[in-house]
Structure formats: structure tokens, C-alpha cells
Amino acid sequence: MAVKMKYSEKIVEHCMNPRNVGEFDEDDVSVGTGIVGSPACGDVVKIQIKVDESGVIEDVRFKVFGCSSAIAAGSFAAEWLCKKTIDEALKIQNSEVARELELAPVKFHCSVLIEQAIREAVSNYFAKKSSVNEVA
């Protein structure tokens, strides 16, 4: 027996018309990259943040291999992260993403992947920034 799942309007909109899909040059020191995946569900999320000199995320790109909820979560997060500071980005929790998108409980892992990818992107950005400062 097939189970029908109802998706929120935000999920449908972001899945059918995703924003900020793509990628930046990973060698750019102003770009932080986070790639996470869930073997349990097969979803993989890549989020890249481009940070300006003052620590504000000026642009975001994402790619997702996965279900419609994962795609929608990536698109939503990419929009949400723009113009936030690094500190504000680190305060984003998966529960906020799930609530904003009205994710079904079975799709909650999509919001977890988003939070993990954001944290990994920020960590990668700081690692690059510190290695550049060491050289200078």
C-alpha cells in the first residue's frame, strides 16, 4: 500500500523553482564549502557560502542529490543565508528549517543535513582564511 505524503507550498515552490543552484570556485579563499550526506536516505547536500571582508555572507550556492524535500531545504537555506553574518548562520538550527518548510517527520533528516552543511561550510571558510593568514 503506497503512502501519500502532503508537501507544504514552500517545499513545492522551492523544489520546482530552486534558487541559487550551482557552485563557486572552491579555491576562492572567500568561499566555504560544506558537503554532507546521509547513507540511510541517499541524500547529499553541498552548500557554499561566499563571505565578504566584514564577515557577511554575500552569496550562497547549493547542489543536492536527493529527494524533493532535500532540494527544497537546500534552496530555502541558500536564500535564508544570504546577507547573514557568520555568527547568525551558525545559529541556524535544523528545527527552524523543518518548521519553516513544514517538513513531514519522515523528512526531518533533510533539515539536519542542511544544518550540518552550513556548519561545515563555515568551518571550511575559517580554515582557508587562517591558512591564508599564516602565509601572509
Tab-separated table of C-alpha atoms in Angstrom:
chain	number	residue	atom	x	y	z
A	1	MET	CA	0.000	0.000	0.000
A	2	ALA	CA	1.507	3.316	-1.080
A	3	VAL	CA	1.534	6.171	1.390
A	4	LYS	CA	0.803	9.626	0.025
A	5	MET	CA	2.764	12.479	1.527
A	6	LYS	CA	1.481	16.043	1.509
A	7	TYR	CA	4.161	18.641	0.851
A	8	SER	CA	3.873	22.241	2.024
A	9	GLU	CA	3.581	25.042	-0.521
A	10	LYS	CA	7.125	26.181	0.366
A	11	ILE	CA	8.549	22.735	-0.359
A	12	VAL	CA	6.757	22.516	-3.690
A	13	GLU	CA	7.804	26.054	-4.669
A	14	HIS	CA	11.480	25.571	-3.735
A	15	CYS	CA	11.633	22.126	-5.337
A	16	MET	CA	10.024	23.209	-8.601
A	17	ASN	CA	11.875	26.566	-8.732
A	18	PRO	CA	15.092	26.165	-6.739
A	19	ARG	CA	17.122	29.287	-6.084
A	20	ASN	CA	20.909	29.681	-6.078
A	21	VAL	CA	21.682	26.307	-7.648
A	22	GLY	CA	25.305	25.967	-8.708
A	23	GLU	CA	28.733	26.290	-7.258
A	24	PHE	CA	31.612	28.664	-6.651
A	25	ASP	CA	35.312	28.081	-7.210
A	26	GLU	CA	36.394	26.033	-4.200
A	27	ASP	CA	39.887	27.564	-4.395
A	28	ASP	CA	38.496	31.054	-3.724
A	29	VAL	CA	39.513	31.946	-0.146
A	30	SER	CA	36.233	33.828	0.382
A	31	VAL	CA	34.265	30.623	-0.277
A	32	GLY	CA	33.476	27.976	2.320
A	33	THR	CA	32.204	24.587	1.177
A	34	GLY	CA	30.196	22.049	3.152
A	35	ILE	CA	29.321	18.631	1.738
A	36	VAL	CA	27.339	16.166	3.823
A	37	GLY	CA	25.401	13.035	3.074
A	38	SER	CA	23.146	10.531	4.704
A	39	PRO	CA	23.759	6.895	3.778
A	40	ALA	CA	20.402	5.996	5.316
A	41	CYS	CA	18.416	8.005	2.792
A	42	GLY	CA	20.864	8.668	-0.035
A	43	ASP	CA	20.642	12.471	0.127
A	44	VAL	CA	23.821	14.521	-0.392
A	45	VAL	CA	23.905	18.277	0.177
A	46	LYS	CA	26.601	20.755	-0.892
A	47	ILE	CA	26.349	24.318	0.375
A	48	GLN	CA	28.858	27.020	-0.477
A	49	ILE	CA	28.976	30.421	1.162
A	50	LYS	CA	30.815	33.439	-0.233
A	51	VAL	CA	31.823	35.748	2.597
A	52	ASP	CA	32.763	39.412	2.249
A	53	GLU	CA	35.538	41.231	4.156
A	54	SER	CA	33.191	42.171	7.006
A	55	GLY	CA	32.084	38.572	7.641
A	56	VAL	CA	28.704	38.808	5.910
A	57	ILE	CA	27.592	36.023	3.604
A	58	GLU	CA	27.155	37.849	0.320
A	59	ASP	CA	26.107	34.886	-1.805
A	60	VAL	CA	25.249	31.194	-1.480
A	61	ARG	CA	25.142	28.268	-3.888
A	62	PHE	CA	23.877	24.756	-3.338
A	63	LYS	CA	23.611	21.388	-5.028
A	64	VAL	CA	21.575	18.423	-3.824
A	65	PHE	CA	21.392	14.829	-4.871
A	66	GLY	CA	18.247	13.565	-3.235
A	67	CYS	CA	14.546	13.852	-2.671
A	68	SER	CA	12.309	16.846	-3.263
A	69	SER	CA	12.419	17.819	0.419
A	70	ALA	CA	16.230	17.881	0.365
A	71	ILE	CA	16.219	20.039	-2.779
A	72	ALA	CA	13.694	22.414	-1.224
A	73	ALA	CA	15.695	22.599	2.007
A	74	GLY	CA	18.863	23.450	0.066
A	75	SER	CA	17.113	26.163	-1.925
A	76	PHE	CA	15.446	27.600	1.168
A	77	ALA	CA	18.720	27.626	3.122
A	78	ALA	CA	20.582	29.290	0.259
A	79	GLU	CA	18.086	32.147	0.278
A	80	TRP	CA	17.966	32.328	4.060
A	81	LEU	CA	21.735	32.507	4.495
A	82	CYS	CA	22.262	35.461	2.149
A	83	LYS	CA	23.168	38.675	3.985
A	84	LYS	CA	23.564	36.916	7.350
A	85	THR	CA	26.763	37.173	9.337
A	86	ILE	CA	28.800	34.048	10.009
A	87	ASP	CA	27.607	34.147	13.632
A	88	GLU	CA	23.965	34.322	12.533
A	89	ALA	CA	24.497	31.419	10.127
A	90	LEU	CA	25.932	29.272	12.911
A	91	LYS	CA	22.804	29.865	14.992
A	92	ILE	CA	20.531	28.318	12.343
A	93	GLN	CA	19.151	25.051	13.646
A	94	ASN	CA	17.652	22.174	11.746
A	95	SER	CA	14.404	22.558	13.694
A	96	GLU	CA	13.993	26.087	12.264
A	97	VAL	CA	14.436	24.810	8.713
A	98	ALA	CA	11.978	21.968	9.347
A	99	ARG	CA	9.429	24.356	10.845
A	100	GLU	CA	9.758	26.949	8.055
A	101	LEU	CA	9.302	24.295	5.357
A	102	GLU	CA	6.719	22.311	7.315
A	103	LEU	CA	8.741	19.150	6.719
A	104	ALA	CA	6.997	15.863	7.422
A	105	PRO	CA	8.615	13.977	10.323
A	106	VAL	CA	9.921	11.335	7.909
A	107	LYS	CA	11.790	14.119	6.041
A	108	PHE	CA	13.290	15.776	9.132
A	109	HIS	CA	16.728	14.417	8.185
A	110	CYS	CA	16.790	16.896	5.282
A	111	SER	CA	16.912	19.784	7.738
A	112	VAL	CA	19.653	18.023	9.713
A	113	LEU	CA	21.763	17.780	6.556
A	114	ILE	CA	21.284	21.499	5.916
A	115	GLU	CA	22.453	22.457	9.405
A	116	GLN	CA	25.484	20.159	9.077
A	117	ALA	CA	26.367	21.538	5.621
A	118	ILE	CA	26.165	25.139	6.868
A	119	ARG	CA	28.476	24.356	9.800
A	120	GLU	CA	30.903	22.536	7.521
A	121	ALA	CA	30.908	25.440	5.034
A	122	VAL	CA	31.684	27.924	7.815
A	123	SER	CA	34.423	25.661	9.171
A	124	ASN	CA	35.934	25.317	5.698
A	125	TYR	CA	35.831	29.093	5.213
A	126	PHE	CA	37.674	29.699	8.508
A	127	ALA	CA	40.253	27.004	7.696
A	128	LYS	CA	41.014	28.672	4.372
A	129	LYS	CA	41.120	32.108	5.934
A	130	SER	CA	43.556	31.016	8.652
A	131	SER	CA	45.844	29.241	6.157
A	132	VAL	CA	45.987	32.428	4.061
A	133	ASN	CA	46.791	34.491	7.153
A	134	GLU	CA	49.611	32.082	8.065
A	135	VAL	CA	51.187	32.557	4.662
A	136	ALA	CA	50.876	36.358	4.773
